[in-house]
PDB file of C-alpha atoms in Angstrom:
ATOM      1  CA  UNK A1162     193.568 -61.908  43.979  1.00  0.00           C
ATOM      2  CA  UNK A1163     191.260 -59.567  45.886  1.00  0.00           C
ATOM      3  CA  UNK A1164     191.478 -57.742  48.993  1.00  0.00           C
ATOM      4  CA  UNK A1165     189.283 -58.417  51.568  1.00  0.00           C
ATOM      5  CA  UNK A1166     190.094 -56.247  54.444  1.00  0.00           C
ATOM      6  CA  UNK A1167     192.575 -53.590  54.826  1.00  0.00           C
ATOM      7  CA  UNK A1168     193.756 -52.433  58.190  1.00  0.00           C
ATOM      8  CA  UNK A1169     195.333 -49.487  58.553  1.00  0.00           C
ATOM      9  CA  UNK A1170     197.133 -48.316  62.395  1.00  0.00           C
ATOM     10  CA  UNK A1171     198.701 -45.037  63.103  1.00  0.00           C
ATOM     11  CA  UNK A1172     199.260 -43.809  59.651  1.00  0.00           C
ATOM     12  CA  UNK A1173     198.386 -40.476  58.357  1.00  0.00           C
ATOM     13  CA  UNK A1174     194.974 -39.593  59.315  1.00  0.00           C
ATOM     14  CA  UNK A1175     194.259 -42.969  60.305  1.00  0.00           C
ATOM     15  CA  UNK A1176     194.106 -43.909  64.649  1.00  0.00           C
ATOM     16  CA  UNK A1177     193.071 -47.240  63.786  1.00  0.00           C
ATOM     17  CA  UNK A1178     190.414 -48.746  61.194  1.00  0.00           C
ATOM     18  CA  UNK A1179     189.547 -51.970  59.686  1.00  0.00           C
ATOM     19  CA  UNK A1180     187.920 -51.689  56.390  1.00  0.00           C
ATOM     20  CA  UNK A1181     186.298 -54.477  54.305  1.00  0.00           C
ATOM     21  CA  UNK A1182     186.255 -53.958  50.431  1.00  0.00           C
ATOM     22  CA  UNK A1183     184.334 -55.631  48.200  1.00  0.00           C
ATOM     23  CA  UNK A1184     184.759 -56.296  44.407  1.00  0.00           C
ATOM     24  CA  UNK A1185     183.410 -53.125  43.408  1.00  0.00           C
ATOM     25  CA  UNK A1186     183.763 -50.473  46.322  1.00  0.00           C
ATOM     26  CA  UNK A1187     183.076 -46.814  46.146  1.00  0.00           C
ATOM     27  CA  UNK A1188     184.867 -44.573  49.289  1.00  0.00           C
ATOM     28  CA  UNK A1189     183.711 -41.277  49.552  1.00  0.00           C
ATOM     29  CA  UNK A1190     183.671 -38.359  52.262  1.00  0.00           C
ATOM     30  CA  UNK A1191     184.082 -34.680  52.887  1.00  0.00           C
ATOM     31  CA  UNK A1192     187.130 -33.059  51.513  1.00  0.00           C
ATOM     32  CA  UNK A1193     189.786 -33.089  54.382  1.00  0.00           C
ATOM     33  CA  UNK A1194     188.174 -36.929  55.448  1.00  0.00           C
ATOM     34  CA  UNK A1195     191.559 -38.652  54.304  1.00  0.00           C
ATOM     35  CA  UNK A1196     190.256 -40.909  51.688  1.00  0.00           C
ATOM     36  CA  UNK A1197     192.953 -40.745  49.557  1.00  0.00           C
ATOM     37  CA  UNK A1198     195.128 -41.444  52.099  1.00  0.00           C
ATOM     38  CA  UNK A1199     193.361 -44.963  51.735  1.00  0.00           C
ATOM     39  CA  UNK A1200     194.773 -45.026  48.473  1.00  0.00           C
ATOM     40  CA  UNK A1201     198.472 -44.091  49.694  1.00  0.00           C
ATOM     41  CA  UNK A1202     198.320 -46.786  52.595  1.00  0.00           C
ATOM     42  CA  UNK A1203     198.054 -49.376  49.482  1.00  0.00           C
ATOM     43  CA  UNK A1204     200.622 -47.455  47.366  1.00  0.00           C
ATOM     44  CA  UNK A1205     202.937 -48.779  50.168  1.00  0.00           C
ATOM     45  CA  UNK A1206     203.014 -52.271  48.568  1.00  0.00           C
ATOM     46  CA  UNK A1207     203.182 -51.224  45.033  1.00  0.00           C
ATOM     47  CA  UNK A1208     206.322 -49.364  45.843  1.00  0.00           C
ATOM     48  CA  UNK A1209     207.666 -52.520  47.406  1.00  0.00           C
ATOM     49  CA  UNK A1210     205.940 -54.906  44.364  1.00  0.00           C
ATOM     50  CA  UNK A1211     207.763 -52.823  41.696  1.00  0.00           C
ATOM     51  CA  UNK A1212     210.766 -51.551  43.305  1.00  0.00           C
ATOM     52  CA  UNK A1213     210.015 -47.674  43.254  1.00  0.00           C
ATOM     53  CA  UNK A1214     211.443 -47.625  46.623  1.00  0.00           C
ATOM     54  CA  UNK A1215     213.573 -49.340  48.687  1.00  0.00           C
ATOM     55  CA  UNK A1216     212.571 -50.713  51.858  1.00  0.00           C
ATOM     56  CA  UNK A1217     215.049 -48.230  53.990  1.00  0.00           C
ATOM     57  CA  UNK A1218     213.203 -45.482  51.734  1.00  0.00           C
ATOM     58  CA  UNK A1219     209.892 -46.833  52.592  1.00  0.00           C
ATOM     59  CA  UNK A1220     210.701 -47.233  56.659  1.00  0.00           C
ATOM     60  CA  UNK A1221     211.625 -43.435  56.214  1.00  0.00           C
ATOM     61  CA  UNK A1222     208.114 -42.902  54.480  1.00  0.00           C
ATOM     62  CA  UNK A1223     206.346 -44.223  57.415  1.00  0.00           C
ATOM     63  CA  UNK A1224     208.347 -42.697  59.915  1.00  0.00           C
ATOM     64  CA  UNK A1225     207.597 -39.221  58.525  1.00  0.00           C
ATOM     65  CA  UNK A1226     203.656 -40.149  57.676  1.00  0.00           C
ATOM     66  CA  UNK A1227     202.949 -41.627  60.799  1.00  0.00           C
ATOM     67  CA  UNK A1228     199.670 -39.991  62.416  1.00  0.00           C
ATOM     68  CA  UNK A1229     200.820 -36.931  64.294  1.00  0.00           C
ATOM     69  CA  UNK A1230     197.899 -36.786  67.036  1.00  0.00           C
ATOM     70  CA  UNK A1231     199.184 -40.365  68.077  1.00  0.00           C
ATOM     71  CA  UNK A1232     203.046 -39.758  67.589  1.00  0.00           C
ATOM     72  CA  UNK A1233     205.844 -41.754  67.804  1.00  0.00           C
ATOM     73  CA  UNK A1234     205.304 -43.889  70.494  1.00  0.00           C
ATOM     74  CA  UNK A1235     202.657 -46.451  68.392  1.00  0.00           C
ATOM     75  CA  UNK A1236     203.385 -49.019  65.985  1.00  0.00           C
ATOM     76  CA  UNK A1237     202.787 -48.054  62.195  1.00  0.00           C
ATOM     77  CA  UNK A1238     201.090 -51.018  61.014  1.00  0.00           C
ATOM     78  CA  UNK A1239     198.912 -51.446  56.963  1.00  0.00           C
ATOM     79  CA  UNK A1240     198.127 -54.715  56.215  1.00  0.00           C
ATOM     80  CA  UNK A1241     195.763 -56.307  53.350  1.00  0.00           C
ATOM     81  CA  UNK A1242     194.079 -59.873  53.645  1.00  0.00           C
ATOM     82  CA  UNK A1243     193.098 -60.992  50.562  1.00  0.00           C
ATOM     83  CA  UNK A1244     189.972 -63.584  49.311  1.00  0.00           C
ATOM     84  CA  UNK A1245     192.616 -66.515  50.133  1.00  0.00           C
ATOM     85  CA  UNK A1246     193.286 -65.476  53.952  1.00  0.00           C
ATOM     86  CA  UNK A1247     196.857 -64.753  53.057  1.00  0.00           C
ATOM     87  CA  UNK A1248     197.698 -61.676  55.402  1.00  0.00           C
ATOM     88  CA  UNK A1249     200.321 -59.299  53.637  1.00  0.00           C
ATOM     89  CA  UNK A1250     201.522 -56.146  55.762  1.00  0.00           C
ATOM     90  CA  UNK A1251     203.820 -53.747  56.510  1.00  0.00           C
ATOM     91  CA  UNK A1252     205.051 -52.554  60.183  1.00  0.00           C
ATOM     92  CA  UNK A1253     207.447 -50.172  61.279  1.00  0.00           C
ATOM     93  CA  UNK A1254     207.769 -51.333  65.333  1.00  0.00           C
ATOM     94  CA  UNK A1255     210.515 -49.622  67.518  1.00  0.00           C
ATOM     95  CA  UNK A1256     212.361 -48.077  64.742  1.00  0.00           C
ATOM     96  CA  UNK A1257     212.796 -51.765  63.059  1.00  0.00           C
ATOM     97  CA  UNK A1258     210.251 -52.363  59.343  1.00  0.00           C
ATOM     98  CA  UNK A1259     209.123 -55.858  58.677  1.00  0.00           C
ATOM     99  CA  UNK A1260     207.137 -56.427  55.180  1.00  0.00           C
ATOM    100  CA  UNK A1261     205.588 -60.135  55.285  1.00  0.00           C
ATOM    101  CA  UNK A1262     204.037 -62.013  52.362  1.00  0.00           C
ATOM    102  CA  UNK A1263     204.428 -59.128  49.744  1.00  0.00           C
ATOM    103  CA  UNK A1264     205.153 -62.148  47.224  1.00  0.00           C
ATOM    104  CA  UNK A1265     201.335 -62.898  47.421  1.00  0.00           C
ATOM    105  CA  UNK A1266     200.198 -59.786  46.456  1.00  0.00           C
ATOM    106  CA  UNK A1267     198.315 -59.522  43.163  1.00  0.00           C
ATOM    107  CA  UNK A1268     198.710 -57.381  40.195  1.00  0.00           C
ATOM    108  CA  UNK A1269     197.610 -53.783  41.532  1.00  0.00           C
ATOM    109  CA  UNK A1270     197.379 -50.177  39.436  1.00  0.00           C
ATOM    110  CA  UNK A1271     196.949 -47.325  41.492  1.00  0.00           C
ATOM    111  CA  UNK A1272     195.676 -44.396  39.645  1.00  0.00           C
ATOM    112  CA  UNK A1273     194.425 -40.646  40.304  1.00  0.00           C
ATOM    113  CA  UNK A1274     192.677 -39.109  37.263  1.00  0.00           C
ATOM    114  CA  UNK A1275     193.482 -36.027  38.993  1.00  0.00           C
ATOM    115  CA  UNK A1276     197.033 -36.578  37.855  1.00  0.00           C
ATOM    116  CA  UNK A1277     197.725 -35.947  34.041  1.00  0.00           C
ATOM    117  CA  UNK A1278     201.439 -37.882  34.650  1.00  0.00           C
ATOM    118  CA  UNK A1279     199.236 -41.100  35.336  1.00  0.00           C
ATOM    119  CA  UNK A1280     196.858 -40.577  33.341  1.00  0.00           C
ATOM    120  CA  UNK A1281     198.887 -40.148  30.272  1.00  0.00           C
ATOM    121  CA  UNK A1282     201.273 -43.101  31.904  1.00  0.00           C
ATOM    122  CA  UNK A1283     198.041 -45.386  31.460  1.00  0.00           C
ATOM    123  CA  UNK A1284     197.020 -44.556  27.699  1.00  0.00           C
ATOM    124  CA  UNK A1285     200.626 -44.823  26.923  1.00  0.00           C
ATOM    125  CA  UNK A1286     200.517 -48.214  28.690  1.00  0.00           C
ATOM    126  CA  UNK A1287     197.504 -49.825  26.561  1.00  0.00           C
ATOM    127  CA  UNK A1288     197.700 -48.225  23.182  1.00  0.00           C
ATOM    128  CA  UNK A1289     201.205 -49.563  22.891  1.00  0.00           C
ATOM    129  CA  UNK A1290     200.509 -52.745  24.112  1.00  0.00           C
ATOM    130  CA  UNK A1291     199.485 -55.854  22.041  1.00  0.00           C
ATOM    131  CA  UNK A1292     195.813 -55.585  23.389  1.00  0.00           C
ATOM    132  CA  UNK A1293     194.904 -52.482  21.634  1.00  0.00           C
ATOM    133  CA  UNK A1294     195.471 -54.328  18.079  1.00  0.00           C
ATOM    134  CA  UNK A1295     193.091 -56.833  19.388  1.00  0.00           C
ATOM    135  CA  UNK A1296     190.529 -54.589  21.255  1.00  0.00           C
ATOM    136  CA  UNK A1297     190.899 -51.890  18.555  1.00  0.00           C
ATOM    137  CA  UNK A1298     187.598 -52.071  17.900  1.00  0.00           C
ATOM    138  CA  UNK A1299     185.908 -52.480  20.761  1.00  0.00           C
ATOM    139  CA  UNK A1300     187.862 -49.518  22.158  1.00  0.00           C
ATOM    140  CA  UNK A1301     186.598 -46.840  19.211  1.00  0.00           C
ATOM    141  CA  UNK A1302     182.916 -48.360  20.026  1.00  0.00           C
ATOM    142  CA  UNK A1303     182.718 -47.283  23.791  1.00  0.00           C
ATOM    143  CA  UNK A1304     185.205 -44.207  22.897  1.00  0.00           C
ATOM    144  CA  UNK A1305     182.431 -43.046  19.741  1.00  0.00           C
ATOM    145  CA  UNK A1306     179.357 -43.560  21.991  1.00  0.00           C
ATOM    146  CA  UNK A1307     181.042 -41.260  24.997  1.00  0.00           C
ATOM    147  CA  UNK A1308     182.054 -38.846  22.280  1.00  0.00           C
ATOM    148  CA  UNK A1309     180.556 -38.794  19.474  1.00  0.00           C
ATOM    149  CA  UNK A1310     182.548 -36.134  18.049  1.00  0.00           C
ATOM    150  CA  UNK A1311     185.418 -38.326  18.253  1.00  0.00           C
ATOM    151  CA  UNK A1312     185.969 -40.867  15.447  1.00  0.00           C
ATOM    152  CA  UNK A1313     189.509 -42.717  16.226  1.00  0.00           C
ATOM    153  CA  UNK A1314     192.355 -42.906  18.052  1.00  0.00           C
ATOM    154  CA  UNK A1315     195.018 -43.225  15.282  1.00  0.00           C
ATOM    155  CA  UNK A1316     198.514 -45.202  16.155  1.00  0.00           C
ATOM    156  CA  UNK A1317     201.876 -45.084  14.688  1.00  0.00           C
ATOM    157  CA  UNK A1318     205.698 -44.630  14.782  1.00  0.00           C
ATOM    158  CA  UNK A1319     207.221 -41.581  13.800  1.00  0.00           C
ATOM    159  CA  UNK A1320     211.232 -41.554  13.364  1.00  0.00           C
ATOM    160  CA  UNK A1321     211.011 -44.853  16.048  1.00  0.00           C
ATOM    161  CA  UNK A1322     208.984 -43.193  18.292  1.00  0.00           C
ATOM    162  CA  UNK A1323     205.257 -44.175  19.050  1.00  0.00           C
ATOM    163  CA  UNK A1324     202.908 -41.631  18.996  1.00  0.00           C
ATOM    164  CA  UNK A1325     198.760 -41.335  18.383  1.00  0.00           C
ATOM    165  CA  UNK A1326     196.178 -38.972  17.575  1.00  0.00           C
ATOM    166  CA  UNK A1327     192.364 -38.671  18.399  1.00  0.00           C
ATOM    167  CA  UNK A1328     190.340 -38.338  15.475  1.00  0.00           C
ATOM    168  CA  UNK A1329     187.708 -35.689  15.363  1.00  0.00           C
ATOM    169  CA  UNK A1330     185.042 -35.533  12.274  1.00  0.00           C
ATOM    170  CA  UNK A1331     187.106 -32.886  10.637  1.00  0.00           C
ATOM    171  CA  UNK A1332     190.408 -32.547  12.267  1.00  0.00           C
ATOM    172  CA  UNK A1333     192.996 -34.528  14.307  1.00  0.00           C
ATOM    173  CA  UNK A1334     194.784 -33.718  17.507  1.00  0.00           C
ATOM    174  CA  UNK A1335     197.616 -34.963  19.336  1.00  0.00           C
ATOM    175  CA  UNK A1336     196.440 -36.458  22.704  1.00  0.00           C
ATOM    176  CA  UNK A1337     198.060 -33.705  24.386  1.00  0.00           C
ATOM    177  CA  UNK A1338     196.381 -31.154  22.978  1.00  0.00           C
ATOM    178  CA  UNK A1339     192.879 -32.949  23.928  1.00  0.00           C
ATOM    179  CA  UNK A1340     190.644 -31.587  26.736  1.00  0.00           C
ATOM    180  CA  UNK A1341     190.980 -32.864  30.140  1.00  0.00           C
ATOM    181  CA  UNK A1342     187.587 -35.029  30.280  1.00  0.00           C
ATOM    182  CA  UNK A1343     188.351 -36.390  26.554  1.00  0.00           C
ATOM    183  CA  UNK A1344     192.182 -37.649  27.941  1.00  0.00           C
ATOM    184  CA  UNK A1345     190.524 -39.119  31.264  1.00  0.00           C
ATOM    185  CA  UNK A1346     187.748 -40.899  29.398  1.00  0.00           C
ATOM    186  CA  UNK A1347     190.337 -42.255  26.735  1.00  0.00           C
ATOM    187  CA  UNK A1348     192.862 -43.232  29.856  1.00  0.00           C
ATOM    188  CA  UNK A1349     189.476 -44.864  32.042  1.00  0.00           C
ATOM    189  CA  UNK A1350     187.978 -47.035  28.818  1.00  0.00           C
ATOM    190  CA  UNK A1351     191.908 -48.274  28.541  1.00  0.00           C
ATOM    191  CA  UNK A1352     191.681 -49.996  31.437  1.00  0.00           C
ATOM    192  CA  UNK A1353     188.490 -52.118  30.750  1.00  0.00           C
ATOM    193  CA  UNK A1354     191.009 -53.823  28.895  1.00  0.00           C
ATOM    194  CA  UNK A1355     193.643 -53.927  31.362  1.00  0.00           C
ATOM    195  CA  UNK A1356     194.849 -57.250  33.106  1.00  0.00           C
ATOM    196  CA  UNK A1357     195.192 -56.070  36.894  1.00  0.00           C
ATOM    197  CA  UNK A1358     194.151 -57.804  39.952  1.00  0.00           C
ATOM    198  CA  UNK A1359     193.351 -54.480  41.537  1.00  0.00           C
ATOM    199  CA  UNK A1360     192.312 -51.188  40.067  1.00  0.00           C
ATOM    200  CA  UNK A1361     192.712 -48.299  42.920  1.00  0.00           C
ATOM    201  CA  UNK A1362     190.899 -45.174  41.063  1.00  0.00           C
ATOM    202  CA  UNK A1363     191.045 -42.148  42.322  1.00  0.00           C
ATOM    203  CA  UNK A1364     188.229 -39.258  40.996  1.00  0.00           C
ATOM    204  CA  UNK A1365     187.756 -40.852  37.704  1.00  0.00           C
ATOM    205  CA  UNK A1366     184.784 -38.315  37.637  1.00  0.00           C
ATOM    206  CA  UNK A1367     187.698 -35.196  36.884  1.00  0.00           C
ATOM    207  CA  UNK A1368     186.808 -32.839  33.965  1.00  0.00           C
ATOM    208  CA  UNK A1369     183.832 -34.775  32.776  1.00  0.00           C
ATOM    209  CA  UNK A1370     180.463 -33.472  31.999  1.00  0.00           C
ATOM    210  CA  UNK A1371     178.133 -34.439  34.358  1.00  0.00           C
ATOM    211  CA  UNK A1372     175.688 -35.920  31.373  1.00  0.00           C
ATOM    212  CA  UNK A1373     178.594 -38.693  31.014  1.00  0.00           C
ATOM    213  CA  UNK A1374     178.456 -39.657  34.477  1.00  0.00           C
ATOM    214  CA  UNK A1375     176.403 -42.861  34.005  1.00  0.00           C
ATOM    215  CA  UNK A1376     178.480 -43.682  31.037  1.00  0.00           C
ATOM    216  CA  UNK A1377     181.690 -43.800  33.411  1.00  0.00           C
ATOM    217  CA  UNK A1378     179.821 -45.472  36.182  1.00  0.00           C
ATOM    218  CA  UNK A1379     178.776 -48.244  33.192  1.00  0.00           C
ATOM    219  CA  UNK A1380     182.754 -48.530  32.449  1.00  0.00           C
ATOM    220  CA  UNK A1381     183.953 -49.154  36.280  1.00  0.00           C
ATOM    221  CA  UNK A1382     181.125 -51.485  36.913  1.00  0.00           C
ATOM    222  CA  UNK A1383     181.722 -53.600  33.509  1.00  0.00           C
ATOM    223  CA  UNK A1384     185.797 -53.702  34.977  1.00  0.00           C
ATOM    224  CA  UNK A1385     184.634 -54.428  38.227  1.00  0.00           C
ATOM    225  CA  UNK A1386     183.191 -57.872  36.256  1.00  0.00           C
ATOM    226  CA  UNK A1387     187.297 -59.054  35.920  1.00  0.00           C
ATOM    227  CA  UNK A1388     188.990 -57.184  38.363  1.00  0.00           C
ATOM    228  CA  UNK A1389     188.442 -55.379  42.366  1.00  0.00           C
ATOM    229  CA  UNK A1390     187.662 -52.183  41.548  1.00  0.00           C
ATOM    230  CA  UNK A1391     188.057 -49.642  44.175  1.00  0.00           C
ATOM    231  CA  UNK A1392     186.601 -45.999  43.328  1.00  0.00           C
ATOM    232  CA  UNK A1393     187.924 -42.786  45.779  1.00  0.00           C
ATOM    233  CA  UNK A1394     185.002 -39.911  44.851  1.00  0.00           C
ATOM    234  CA  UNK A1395     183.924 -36.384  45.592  1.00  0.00           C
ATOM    235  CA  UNK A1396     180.607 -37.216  43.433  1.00  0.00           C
ATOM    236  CA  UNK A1397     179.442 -40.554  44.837  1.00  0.00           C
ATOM    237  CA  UNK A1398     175.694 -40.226  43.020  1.00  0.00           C
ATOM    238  CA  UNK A1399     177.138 -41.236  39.876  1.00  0.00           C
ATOM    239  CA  UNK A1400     176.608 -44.775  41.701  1.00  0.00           C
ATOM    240  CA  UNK A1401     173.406 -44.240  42.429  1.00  0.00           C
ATOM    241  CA  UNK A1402     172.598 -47.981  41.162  1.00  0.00           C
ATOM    242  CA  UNK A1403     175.095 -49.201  43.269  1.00  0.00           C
ATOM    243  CA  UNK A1404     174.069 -51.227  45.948  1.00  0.00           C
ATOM    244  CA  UNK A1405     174.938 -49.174  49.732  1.00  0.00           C
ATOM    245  CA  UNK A1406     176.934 -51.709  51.569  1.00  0.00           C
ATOM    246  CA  UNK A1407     179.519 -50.892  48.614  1.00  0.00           C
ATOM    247  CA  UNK A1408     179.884 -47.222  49.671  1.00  0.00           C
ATOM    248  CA  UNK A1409     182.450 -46.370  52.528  1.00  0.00           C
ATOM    249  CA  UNK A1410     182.281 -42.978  54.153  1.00  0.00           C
ATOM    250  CA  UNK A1411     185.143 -41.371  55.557  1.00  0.00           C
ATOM    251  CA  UNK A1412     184.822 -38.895  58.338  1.00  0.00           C
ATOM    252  CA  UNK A1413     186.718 -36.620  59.671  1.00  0.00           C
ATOM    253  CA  UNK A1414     188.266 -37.508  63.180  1.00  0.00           C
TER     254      UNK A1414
END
């Protein structure tokens, strides 16, 4: 599944806007713009998809995010319609929420590398799944030639519990103890193996040398070739070889 427009009404910093996404789209603006609030509109269904919150918690979500300028008086509406024409969308209407077709909603992953909860969340999620025996190696490639100063990642169980190290040429650390572009690169090249629909990504770009920045914009695109890829950036040259009609510029109202 892919989403090909999302519409967004009275919600947050949005008045009204109808945005069409492609498989690999890049949304970018000033800080203060509200793109990640792009990113929170489609949180909505996850919460519903996975049961984070229940719909009486969600109807209070909405009622408290609804744009202020507009207030009250306006329907709440974020809907998504995907490559099939199947409409799925949430609307809060006179107090009363409806959510329609969530069922046909993909697999989605929202993540903000800004975030070191999530980002953990999603090494966690790979290196103790079954794909990492069979993508071991394939994972240490891209991970050597990003770092080269980094060897392995090292897996195993200690008293029951998993646990893993990077591997340095002389020394090993615990991935907590790794720097914040090493952990992001490690969480990023994880989901190239990843089997989502969607792949919301917010500032994959945090606490990585600037010298990388092709290397990362190599990794999204290569995702992009098995699932929608949607990139939220403050550094939107890094896709320099991307073509423009993939870049979406939020402005300020």
């Amino acid at each position: 599944m892919r989403i090909k427009k999302l519409y967004i009404s009275n919600y947050l910093t949005f008045d009204e806007v109808n945005l069409y996404l492609k498989d690999f789209q890049v949304i970018t603006g000033q800080n203060g713009s509200g793109k990640k609030n792009l990113s929170k509109a489609l949180d909505l269904f996850n919460f519903i998809q996975k049961n984070i919150l229940k719909l009486n918690e969600i109807k209070q979500l909405l009622e408290s995010d609804r744009n202020f300028i507009l207030g009250n008086n306006k329907n709440t509406i974020v809907s998504i319609l995907t490559d099939k024409d199947k409409e799925i969308s949430i609307e809060l209407s006179n107090g009363n929420l409806r959510v329609n077709n969530i069922e046909k909603l993909g697999k989605i992953k929202i993540i903000d590398f800004s975030d070191s909860y999530e980002v953990f969340s999603t090494i966690d999620e790979f290196i103790e799944s079954e794909k990492f025996v069979s993508c071991r190696k394939e994972f240490k490639k891209i991970l050597t030639y990003i770092f080269p100063h980094i060897k392995d990642i090292i897996f195993y169980k200690e008293r029951g519990i998993s646990n893993y190290k990077v591997k340095y040429v002389y020394y090993d650390k615990y991935v907590s103890n790794v720097s914040e572009g090493e952990k992001n690169v490690i969480a990023l090249i994880s989901l190239l193996f990843s089997n989502y629909d969607i792949l919301v990504i917010s500032y994959p770009e945090k606490g990585i040398y600037y010298q990388n920045y092709t290397k990362i914009a190599d990794i999204l695109l290569r995702i992009a070739q098995k699932s929608q890829v949607i990139v939220i950036t403050n550094t939107p040259f890094i896709f320099d070889s991307v073509p423009k009609d993939r870049f979406y510029i939020v402005r300020r109202n």
